[in-house]
mmCIF file of C-alpha atoms in Angstrom:
data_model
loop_
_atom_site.group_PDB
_atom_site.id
_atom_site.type_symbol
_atom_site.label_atom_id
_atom_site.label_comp_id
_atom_site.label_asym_id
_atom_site.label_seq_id
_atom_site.Cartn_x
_atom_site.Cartn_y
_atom_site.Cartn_z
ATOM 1 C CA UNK A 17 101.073 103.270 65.994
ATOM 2 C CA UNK A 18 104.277 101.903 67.388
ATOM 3 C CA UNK A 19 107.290 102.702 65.197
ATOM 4 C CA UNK A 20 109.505 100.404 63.878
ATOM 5 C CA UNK A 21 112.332 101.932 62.899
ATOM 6 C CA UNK A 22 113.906 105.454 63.699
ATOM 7 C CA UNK A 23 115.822 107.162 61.150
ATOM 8 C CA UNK A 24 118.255 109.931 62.489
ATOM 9 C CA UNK A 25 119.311 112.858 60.304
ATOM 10 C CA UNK A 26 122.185 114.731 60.937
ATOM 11 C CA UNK A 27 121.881 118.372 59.033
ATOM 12 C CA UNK A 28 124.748 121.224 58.845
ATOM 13 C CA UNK A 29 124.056 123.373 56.090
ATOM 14 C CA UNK A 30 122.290 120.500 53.543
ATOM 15 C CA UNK A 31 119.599 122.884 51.677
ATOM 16 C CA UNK A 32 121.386 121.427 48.133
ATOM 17 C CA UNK A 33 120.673 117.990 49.254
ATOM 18 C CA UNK A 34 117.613 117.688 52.163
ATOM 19 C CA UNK A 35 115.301 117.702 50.351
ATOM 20 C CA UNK A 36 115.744 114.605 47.937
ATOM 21 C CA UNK A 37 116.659 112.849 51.303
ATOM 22 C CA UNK A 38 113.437 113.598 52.941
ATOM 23 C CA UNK A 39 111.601 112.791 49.895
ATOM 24 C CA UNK A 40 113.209 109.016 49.387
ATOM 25 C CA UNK A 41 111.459 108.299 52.870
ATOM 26 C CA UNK A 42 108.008 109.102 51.955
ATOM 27 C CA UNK A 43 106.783 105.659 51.123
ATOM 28 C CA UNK A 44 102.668 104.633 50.092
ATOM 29 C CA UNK A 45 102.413 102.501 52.905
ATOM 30 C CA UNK A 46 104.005 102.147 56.498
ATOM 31 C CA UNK A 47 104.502 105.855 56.771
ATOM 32 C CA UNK A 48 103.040 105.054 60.377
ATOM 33 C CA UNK A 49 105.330 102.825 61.421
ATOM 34 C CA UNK A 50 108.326 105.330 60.749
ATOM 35 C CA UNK A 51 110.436 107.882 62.817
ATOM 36 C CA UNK A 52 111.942 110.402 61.560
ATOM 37 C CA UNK A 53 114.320 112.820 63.424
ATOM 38 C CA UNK A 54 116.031 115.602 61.473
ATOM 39 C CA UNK A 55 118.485 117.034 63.722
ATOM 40 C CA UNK A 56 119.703 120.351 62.930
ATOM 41 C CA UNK A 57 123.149 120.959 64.159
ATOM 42 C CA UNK A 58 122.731 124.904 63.795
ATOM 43 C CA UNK A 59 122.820 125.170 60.248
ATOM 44 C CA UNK A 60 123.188 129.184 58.966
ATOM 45 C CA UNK A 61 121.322 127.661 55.537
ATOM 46 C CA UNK A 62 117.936 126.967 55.080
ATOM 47 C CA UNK A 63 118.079 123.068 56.393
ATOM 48 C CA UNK A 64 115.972 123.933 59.116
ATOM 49 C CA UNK A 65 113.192 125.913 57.088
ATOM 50 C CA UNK A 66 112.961 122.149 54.800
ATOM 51 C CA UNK A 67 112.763 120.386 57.792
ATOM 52 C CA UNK A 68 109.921 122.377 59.422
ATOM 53 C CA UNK A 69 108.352 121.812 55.978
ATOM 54 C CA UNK A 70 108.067 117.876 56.430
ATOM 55 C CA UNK A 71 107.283 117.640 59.595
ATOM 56 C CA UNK A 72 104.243 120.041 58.567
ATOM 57 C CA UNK A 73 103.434 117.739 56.088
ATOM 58 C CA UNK A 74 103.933 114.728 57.625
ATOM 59 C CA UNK A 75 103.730 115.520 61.248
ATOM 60 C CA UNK A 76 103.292 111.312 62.078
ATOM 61 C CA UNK A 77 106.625 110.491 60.489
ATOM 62 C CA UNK A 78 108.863 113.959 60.628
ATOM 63 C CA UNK A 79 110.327 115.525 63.752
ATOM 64 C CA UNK A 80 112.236 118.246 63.253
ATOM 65 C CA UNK A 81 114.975 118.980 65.847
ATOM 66 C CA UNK A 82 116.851 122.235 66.158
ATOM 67 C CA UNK A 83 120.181 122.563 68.292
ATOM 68 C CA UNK A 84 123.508 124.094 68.946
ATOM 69 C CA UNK A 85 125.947 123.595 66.798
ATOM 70 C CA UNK A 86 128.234 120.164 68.245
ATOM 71 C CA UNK A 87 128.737 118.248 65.063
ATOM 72 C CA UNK A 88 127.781 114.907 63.694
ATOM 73 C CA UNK A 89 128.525 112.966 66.969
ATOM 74 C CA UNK A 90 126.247 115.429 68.918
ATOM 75 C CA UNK A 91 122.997 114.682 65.939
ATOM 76 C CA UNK A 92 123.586 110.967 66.549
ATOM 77 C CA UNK A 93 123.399 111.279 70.220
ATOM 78 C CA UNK A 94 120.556 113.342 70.297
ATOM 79 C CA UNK A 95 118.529 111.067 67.687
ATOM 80 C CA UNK A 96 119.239 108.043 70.464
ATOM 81 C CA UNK A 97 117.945 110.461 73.369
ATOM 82 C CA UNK A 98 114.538 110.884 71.376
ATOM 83 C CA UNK A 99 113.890 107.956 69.236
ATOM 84 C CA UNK A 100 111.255 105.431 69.998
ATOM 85 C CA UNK A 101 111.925 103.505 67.393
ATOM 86 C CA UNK A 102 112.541 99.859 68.201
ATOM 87 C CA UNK A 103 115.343 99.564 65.489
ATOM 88 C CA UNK A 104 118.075 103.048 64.931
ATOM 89 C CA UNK A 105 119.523 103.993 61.774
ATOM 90 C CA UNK A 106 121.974 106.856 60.719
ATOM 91 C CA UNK A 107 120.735 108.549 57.257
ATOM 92 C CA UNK A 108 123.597 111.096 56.331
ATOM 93 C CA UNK A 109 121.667 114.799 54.982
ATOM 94 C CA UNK A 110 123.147 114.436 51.524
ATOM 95 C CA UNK A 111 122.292 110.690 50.994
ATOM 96 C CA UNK A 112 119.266 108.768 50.597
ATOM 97 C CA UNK A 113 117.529 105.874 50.660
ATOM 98 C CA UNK A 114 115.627 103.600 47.697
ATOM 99 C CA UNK A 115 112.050 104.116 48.670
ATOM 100 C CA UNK A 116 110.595 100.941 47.497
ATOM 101 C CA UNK A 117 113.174 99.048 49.321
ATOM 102 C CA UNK A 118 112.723 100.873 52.278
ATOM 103 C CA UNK A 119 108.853 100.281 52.076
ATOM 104 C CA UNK A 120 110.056 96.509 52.439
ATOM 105 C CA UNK A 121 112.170 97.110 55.049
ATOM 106 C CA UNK A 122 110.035 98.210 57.484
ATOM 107 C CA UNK A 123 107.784 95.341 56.670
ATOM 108 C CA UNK A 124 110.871 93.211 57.152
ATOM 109 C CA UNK A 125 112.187 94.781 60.385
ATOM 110 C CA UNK A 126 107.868 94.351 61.675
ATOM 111 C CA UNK A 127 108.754 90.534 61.690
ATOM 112 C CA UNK A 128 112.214 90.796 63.670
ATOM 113 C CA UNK A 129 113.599 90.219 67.312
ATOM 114 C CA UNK A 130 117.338 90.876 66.624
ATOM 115 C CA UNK A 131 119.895 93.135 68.257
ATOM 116 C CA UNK A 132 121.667 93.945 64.631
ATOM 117 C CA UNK A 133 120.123 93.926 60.862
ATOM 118 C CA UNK A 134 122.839 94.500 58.228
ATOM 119 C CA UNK A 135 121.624 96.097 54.791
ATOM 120 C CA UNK A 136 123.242 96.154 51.557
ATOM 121 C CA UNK A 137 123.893 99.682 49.845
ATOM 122 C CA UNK A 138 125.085 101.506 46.487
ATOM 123 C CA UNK A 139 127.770 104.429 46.551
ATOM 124 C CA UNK A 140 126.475 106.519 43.807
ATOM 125 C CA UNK A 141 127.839 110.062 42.253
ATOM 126 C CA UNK A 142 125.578 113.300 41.985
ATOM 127 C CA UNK A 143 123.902 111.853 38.590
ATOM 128 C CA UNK A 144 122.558 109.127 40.600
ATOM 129 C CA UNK A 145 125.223 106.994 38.659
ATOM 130 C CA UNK A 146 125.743 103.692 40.220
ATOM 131 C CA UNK A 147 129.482 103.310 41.030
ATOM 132 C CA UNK A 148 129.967 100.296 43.455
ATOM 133 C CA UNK A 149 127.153 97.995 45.175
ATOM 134 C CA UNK A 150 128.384 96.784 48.479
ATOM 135 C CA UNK A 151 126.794 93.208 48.620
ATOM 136 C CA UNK A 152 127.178 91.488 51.729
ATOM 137 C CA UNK A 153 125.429 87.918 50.513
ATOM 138 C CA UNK A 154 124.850 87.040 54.299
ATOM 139 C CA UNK A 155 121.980 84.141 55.002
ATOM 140 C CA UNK A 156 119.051 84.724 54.519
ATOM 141 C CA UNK A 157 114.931 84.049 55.448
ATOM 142 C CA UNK A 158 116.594 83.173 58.788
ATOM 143 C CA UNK A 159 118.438 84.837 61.834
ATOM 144 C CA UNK A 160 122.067 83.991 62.545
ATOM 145 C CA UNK A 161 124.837 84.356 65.493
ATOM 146 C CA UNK A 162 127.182 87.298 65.259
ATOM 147 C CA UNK A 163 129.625 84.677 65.527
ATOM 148 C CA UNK A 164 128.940 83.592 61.753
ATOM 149 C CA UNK A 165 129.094 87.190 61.024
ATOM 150 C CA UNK A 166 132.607 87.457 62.580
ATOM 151 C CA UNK A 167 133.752 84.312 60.720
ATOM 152 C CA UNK A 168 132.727 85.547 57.270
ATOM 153 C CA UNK A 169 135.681 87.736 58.150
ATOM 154 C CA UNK A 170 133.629 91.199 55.962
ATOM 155 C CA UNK A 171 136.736 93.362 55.942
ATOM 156 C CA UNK A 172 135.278 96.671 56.416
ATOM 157 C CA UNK A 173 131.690 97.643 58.061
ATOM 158 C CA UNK A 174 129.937 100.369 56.803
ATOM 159 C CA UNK A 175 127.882 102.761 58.772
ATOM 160 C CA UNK A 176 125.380 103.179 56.042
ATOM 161 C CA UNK A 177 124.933 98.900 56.354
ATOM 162 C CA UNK A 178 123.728 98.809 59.849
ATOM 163 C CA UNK A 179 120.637 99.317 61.901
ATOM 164 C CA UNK A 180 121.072 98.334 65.540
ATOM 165 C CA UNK A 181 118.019 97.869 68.127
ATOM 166 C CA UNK A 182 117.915 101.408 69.682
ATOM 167 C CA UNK A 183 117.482 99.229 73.417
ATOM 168 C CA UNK A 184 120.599 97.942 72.721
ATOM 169 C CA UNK A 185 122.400 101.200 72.024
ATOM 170 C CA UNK A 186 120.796 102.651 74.777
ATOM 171 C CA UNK A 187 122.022 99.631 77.278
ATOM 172 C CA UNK A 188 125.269 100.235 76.519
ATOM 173 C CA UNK A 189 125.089 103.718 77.169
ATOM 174 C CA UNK A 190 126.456 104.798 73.827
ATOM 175 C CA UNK A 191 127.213 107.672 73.077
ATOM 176 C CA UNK A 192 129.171 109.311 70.085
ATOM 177 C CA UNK A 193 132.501 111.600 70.245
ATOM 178 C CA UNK A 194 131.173 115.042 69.872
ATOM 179 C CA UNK A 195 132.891 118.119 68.275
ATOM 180 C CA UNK A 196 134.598 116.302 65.657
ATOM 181 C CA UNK A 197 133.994 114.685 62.150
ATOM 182 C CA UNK A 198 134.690 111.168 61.458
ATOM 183 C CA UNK A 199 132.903 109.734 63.922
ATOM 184 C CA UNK A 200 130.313 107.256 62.401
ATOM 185 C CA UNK A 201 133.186 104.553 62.799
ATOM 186 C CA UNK A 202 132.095 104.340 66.047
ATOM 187 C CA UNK A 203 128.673 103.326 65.002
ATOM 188 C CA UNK A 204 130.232 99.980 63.430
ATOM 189 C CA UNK A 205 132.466 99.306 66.632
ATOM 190 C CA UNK A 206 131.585 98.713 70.012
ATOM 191 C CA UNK A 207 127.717 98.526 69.282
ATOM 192 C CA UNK A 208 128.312 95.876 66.815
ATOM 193 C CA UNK A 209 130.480 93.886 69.110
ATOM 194 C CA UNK A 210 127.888 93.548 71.724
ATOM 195 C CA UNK A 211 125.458 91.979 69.119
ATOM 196 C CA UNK A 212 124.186 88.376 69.479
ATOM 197 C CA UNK A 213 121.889 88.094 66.968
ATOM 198 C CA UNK A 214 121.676 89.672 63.606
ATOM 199 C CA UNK A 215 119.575 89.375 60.079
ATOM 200 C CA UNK A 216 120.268 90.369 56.368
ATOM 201 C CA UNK A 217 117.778 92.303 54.410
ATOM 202 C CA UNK A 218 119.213 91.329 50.943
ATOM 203 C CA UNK A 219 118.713 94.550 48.694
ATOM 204 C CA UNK A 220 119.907 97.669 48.659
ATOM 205 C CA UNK A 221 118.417 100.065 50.909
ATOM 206 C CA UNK A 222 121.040 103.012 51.539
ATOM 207 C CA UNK A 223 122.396 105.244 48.258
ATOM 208 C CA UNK A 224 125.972 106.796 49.644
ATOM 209 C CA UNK A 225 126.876 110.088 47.582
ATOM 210 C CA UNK A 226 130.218 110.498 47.236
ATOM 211 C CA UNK A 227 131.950 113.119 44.934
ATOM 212 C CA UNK A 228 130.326 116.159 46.767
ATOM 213 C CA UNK A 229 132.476 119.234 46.914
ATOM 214 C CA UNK A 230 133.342 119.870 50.560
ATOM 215 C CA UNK A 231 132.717 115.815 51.702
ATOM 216 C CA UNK A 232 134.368 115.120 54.638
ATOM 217 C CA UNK A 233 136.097 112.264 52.416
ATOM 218 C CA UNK A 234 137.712 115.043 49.685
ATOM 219 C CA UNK A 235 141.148 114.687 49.768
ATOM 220 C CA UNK A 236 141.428 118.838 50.444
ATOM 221 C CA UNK A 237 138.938 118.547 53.262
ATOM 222 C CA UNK A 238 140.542 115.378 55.103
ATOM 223 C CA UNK A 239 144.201 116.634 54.624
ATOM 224 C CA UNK A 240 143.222 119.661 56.760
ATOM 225 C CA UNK A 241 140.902 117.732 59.494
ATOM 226 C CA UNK A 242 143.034 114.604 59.284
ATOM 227 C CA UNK A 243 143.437 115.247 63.194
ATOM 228 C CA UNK A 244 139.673 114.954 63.524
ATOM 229 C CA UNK A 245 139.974 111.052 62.097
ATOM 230 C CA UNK A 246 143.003 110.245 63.909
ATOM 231 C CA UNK A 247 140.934 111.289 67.547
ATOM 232 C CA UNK A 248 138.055 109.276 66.474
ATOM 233 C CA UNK A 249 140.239 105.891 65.546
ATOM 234 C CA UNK A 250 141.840 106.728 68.708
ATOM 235 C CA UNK A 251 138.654 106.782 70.377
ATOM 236 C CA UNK A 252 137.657 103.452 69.609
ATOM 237 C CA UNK A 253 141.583 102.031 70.667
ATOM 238 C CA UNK A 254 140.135 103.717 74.004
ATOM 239 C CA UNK A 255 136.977 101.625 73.701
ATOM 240 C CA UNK A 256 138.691 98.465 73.159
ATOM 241 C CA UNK A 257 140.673 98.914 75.660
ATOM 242 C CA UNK A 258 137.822 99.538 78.413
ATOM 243 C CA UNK A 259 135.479 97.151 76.708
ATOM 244 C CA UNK A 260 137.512 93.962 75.625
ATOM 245 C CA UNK A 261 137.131 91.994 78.626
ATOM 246 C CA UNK A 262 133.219 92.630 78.948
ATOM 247 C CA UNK A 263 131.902 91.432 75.180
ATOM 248 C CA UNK A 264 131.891 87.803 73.700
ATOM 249 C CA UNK A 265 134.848 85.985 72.122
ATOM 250 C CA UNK A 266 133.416 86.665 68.860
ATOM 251 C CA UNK A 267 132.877 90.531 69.903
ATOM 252 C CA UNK A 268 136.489 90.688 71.190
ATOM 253 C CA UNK A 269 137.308 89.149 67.735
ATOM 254 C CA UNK A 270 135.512 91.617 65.806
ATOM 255 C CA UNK A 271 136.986 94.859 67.693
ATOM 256 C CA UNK A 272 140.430 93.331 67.027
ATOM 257 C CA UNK A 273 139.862 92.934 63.186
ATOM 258 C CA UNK A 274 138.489 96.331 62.773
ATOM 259 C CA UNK A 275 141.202 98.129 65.199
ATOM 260 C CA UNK A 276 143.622 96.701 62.848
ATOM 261 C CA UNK A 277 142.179 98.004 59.618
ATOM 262 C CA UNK A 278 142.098 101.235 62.024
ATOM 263 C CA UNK A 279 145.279 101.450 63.014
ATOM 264 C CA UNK A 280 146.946 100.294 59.695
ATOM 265 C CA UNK A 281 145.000 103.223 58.161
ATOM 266 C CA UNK A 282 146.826 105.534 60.004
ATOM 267 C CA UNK A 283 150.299 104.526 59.457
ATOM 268 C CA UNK A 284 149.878 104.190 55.739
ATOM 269 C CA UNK A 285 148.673 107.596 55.302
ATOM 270 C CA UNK A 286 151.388 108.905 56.553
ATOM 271 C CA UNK A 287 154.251 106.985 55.085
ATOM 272 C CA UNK A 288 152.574 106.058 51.317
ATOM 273 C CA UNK A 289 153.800 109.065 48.673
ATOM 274 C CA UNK A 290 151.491 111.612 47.875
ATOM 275 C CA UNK A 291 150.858 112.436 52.322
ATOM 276 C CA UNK A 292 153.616 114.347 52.441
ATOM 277 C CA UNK A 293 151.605 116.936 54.139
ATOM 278 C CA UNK A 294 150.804 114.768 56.854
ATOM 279 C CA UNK A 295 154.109 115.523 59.973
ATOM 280 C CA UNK A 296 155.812 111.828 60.568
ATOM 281 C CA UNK A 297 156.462 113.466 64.630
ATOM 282 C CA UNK A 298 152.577 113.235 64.514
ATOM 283 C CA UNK A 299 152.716 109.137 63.713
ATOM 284 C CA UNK A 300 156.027 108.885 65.903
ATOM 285 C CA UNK A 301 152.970 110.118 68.301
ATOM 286 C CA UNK A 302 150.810 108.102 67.471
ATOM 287 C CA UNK A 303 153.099 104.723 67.660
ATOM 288 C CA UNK A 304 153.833 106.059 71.001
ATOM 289 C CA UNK A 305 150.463 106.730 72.394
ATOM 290 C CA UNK A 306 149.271 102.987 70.806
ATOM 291 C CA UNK A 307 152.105 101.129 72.825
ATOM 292 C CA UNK A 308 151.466 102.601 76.253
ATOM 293 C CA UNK A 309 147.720 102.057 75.679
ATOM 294 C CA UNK A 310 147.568 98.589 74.936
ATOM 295 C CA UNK A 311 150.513 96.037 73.771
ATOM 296 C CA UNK A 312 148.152 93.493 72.443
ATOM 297 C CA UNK A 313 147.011 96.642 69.837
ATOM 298 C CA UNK A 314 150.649 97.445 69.018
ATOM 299 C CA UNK A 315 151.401 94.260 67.871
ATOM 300 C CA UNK A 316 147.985 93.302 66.593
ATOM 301 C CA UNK A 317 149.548 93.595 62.796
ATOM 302 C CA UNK A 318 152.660 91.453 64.397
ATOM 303 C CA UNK A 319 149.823 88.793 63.853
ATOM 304 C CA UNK A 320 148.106 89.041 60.634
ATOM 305 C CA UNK A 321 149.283 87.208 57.354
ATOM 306 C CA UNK A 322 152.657 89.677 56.332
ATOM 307 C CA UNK A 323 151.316 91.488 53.298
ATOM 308 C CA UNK A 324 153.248 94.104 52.225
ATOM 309 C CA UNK A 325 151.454 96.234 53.649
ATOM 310 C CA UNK A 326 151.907 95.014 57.295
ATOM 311 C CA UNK A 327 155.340 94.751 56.723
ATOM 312 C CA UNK A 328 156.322 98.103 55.816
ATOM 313 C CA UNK A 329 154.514 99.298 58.799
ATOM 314 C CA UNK A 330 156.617 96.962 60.959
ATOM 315 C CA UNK A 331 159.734 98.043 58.809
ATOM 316 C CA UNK A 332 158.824 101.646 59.684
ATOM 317 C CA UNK A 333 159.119 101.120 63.721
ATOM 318 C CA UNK A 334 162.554 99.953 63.040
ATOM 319 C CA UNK A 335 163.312 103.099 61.367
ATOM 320 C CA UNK A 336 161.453 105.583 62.815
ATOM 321 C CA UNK A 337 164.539 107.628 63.965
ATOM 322 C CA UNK A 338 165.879 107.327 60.769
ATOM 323 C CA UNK A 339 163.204 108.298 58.153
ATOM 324 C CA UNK A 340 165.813 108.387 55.137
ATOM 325 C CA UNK A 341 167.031 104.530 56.477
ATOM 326 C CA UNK A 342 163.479 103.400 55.896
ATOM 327 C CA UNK A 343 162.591 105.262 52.691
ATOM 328 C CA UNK A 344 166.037 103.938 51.313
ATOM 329 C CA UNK A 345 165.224 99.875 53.009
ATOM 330 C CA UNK A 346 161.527 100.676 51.298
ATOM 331 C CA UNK A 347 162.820 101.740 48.054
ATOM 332 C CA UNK A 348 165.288 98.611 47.967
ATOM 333 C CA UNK A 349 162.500 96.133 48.963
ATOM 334 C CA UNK A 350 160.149 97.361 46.002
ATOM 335 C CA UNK A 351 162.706 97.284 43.384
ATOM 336 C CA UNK A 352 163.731 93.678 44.545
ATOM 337 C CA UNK A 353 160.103 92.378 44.815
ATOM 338 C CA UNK A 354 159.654 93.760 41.068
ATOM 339 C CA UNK A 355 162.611 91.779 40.298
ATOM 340 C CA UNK A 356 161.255 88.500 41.713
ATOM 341 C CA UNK A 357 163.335 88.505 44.943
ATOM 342 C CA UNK A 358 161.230 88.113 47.930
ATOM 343 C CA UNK A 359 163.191 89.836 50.747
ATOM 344 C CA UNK A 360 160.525 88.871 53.499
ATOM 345 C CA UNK A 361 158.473 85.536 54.153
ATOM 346 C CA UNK A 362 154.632 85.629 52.805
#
């Protein structure tokens, strides 16, 4: 039967957590219409042993794939090079999805023609406690323009949100920065950008662990790799850069509102307290590197509404020679805005 949807599986040392991920995909029905690619990325645990398990048990549904060692960017691009799916998805080893839903899904993707389908999800702790539901409330029963999308103005896309038409990935030749963590931002950039149509499936179909020991997202773990996240934002600038005159007004739109978040990112982990491990020659770097790659990028916060937070980062390129200047202008401004003096325009 053909499938419907592929689901890739990135796996590095996941024996805790593999299992309870492979399970959530085993559905009553539609089995047959799903792809599943476990991509072992030359794990030293048992990962691949569970893996072999599945695919024995489910041989229809279950690949497993064993490789080298190249991190998550290399599992993603090897998932694309196999899957004959018609739609892609990224399923992180350690995360899962609600089975019931998913049964749905599949049903719901059987009746689509779209380049993008946009899913809502739950970020959930190791009880299986519910801490945030990411709710898009997009239209739906009906398929839209990325254009709408881009005009609800959703201020951060989510990997685990997102299932793109695998011939649209693969027309774009995309392929994911390998060697290095951090990289599923690029599954929510370019590819997204290129979209013309898209449709919401209105329930909750991913479950995001966070709270893991080791995450790539514990503060211990991304103060040593920061670098990792700063070459994958820096990445996408890259992509922007090459892309921006090729993709839609509404693409070029959406690649400008998510560089921002991007690039703001990066200078407020530096300069907010409690970073002090992060070097501020590594953002004087950075500032540099963003300028001679692109001007419109530099200044892309020059043209957002002044929050505080834009401002300070604008404050910061006046005083980036001068680090005590702008911690002293900083610690001025906050004491005055507590005050109920506004020292800059909203």
């Amino acid at each position: 039967m053909e499938k419907i949807l592929t689901v890739v599986i990135p796996t590095y040392n996941m024996e805790k957590y593999l299992d309870k991920c492979l399970t959530s995909l085993i559905m009553p029905e539609n089995m047959d219409e799903l792809e599943v690619l476990i991509v072992n990325d030359g794990s030293k645990d048992s990962s691949l042993q569970i893996a072999l398990k599945y695919e024995k048990l489910y041989p229809q549904t279950f690949i497993a794939i064993d490789k080298k060692n190249g991190n998550y960017g290399s599992c993603i691009n090897k998932g694309l090079e196999k899957a004959t799916g018609k739609y892609f998805k990224v399923l992180d080893a350690d995360d899962s999805f609600n089975t019931e839903n998913l049964c749905e899904y599949i049903k719901f993707l059987r009746k689509l023609d779209v380049d993008l389908v946009m899913s809502d999800f739950m970020i959930v702790d190791q009880s299986n406690d519910i801490n945030t539901t990411i709710d898009y409330k997009l239209p739906v029963n009906i398929v839209f323009s990325f254009e709408y999308l881009v005009k609800k103005n959703v201020p951060y896309m989510w990997m685990h949100a997102v299932t793109h038409r695998t011939e649209k990935m693969r027309n774009i030749n995309y392929f994911q920065q390998e060697g290095i963590s951090y990289t599923d931002k690029e599954f929510v950039f370019y590819p997204m950008a290129v979209s013309k149509t898209v449709a919401y499936f209105p329930k909750v179909l991913y479950l995001y662990l966070m709270g893991r020991e080791g995450q790539t997202i514990d503060d211990n773990v991304w103060i040593k790799n920061y670098w990792m996240e700063v070459k994958a934002i820096m990445k996408l600038l890259i992509d922007y850069k090459e892309h921006k005159n090729e993709v839609s007004t509404e693409g070029l739109q959406f690649m400008q509102q998510q560089a921002t978040l991007y690039i703001s990112s990066i200078y407020h982990r530096h300069l907010q307290s409690g970073r002090k491990k992060l070097s501020i020659n590594q953002l004087i770097d950075f500032d540099k590197w963003l300028k001679s790659l692109d001007e419109d990028l530099y200044h892309c916060m020059d043209k957002e509404k002044e929050t505080a937070e834009f401002y300070f980062i604008k404050e910061w390129r006046k005083y980036k020679n001068n680090m005590k200047g702008y911690l002293i202008h900083r610690f001025i401004h906050r004491i005055s805005y507590h005050l109920g003096i506004r020292s800059h325009k909203k």
